[in-house]
Phi, psi and omega in degrees: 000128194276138181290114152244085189322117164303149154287142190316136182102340187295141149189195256177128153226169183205118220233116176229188332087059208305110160244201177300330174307253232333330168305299161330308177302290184312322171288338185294316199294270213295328179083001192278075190261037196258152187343303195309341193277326219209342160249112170342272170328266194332317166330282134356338185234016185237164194288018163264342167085317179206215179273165175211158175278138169309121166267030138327287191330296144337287166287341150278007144312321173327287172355295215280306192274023111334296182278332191270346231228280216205086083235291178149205152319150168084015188246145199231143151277157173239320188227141181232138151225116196236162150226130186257091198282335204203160170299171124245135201263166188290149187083344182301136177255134180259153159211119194269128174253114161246163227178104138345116171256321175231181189177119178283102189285339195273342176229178165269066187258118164229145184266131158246220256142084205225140191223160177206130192239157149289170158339321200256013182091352176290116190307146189228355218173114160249181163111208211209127177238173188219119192248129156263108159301093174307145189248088197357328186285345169086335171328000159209168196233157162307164188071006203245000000 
């Protein structure tokens, strides 16, 4: 199967509705039990006001639209950088945007551009992941 590099500019969302299951689940995954996530109160005394979602959470949208979306299947991260400007409180609807920025013709490499906002237009999630897309023929490996 032949590599066909996205176009620059191409992109991709994914949009979920973080709720307390989900936290719970994720911690349950992760081992992330922390206050901030799961006492109210302690939250409450803190500059974040109330519980928030771990932002594992967060970045798994990525995840989903990296494999399912853009590239698409067969897509692996090789490098991640995220910044997190702001929370997401438990109820929060997210919506993760990635943008081709580069694309590789010669390998299945592609950098995209990824922002994740809340409901309310607040940016939750910058950054830049650099994704390889595995090729059903098995011909190439990452790094290769």
């Amino acid at each position: 199967m032949d590599w066909q590099p996205p176009a620059i500019g191409a992109r991709a969302t994914r949009t979920r509705k973080i709720t307390a299951d989900d936290v719970v689940a994720f911690a349950g995954i992760s081992g992330d039990h922390n206050p901030l996530h799961f006492d109210a109160a302690f939250a409450a005394s803190t500059r974040v006001g109330r519980l928030v979602v771990q932002g594992g959470l967060t970045t798994a949208l990525f995840n989903a639209l990296v494999a399912m979306d853009l590239p698409g299947p067969g897509s692996v991260f090789l490098h991640q950088e995220w910044d997190y400007p702001a929370p997401v409180y438990i109820g929060d609807t997210v919506t993760a945007e990635a943008v081709v920025i580069e694309a590789r013709a010669d390998k299945p490499i592609t950098r995209l551009r990824c922002v994740a906002r809340r409901q309310d237009g607040v940016e939750v999630l910058r950054g830049e992941c650099l994704v390889y897309t595995m090729r059903p023929d098995g011909s190439s490996q990452p790094g290769g």
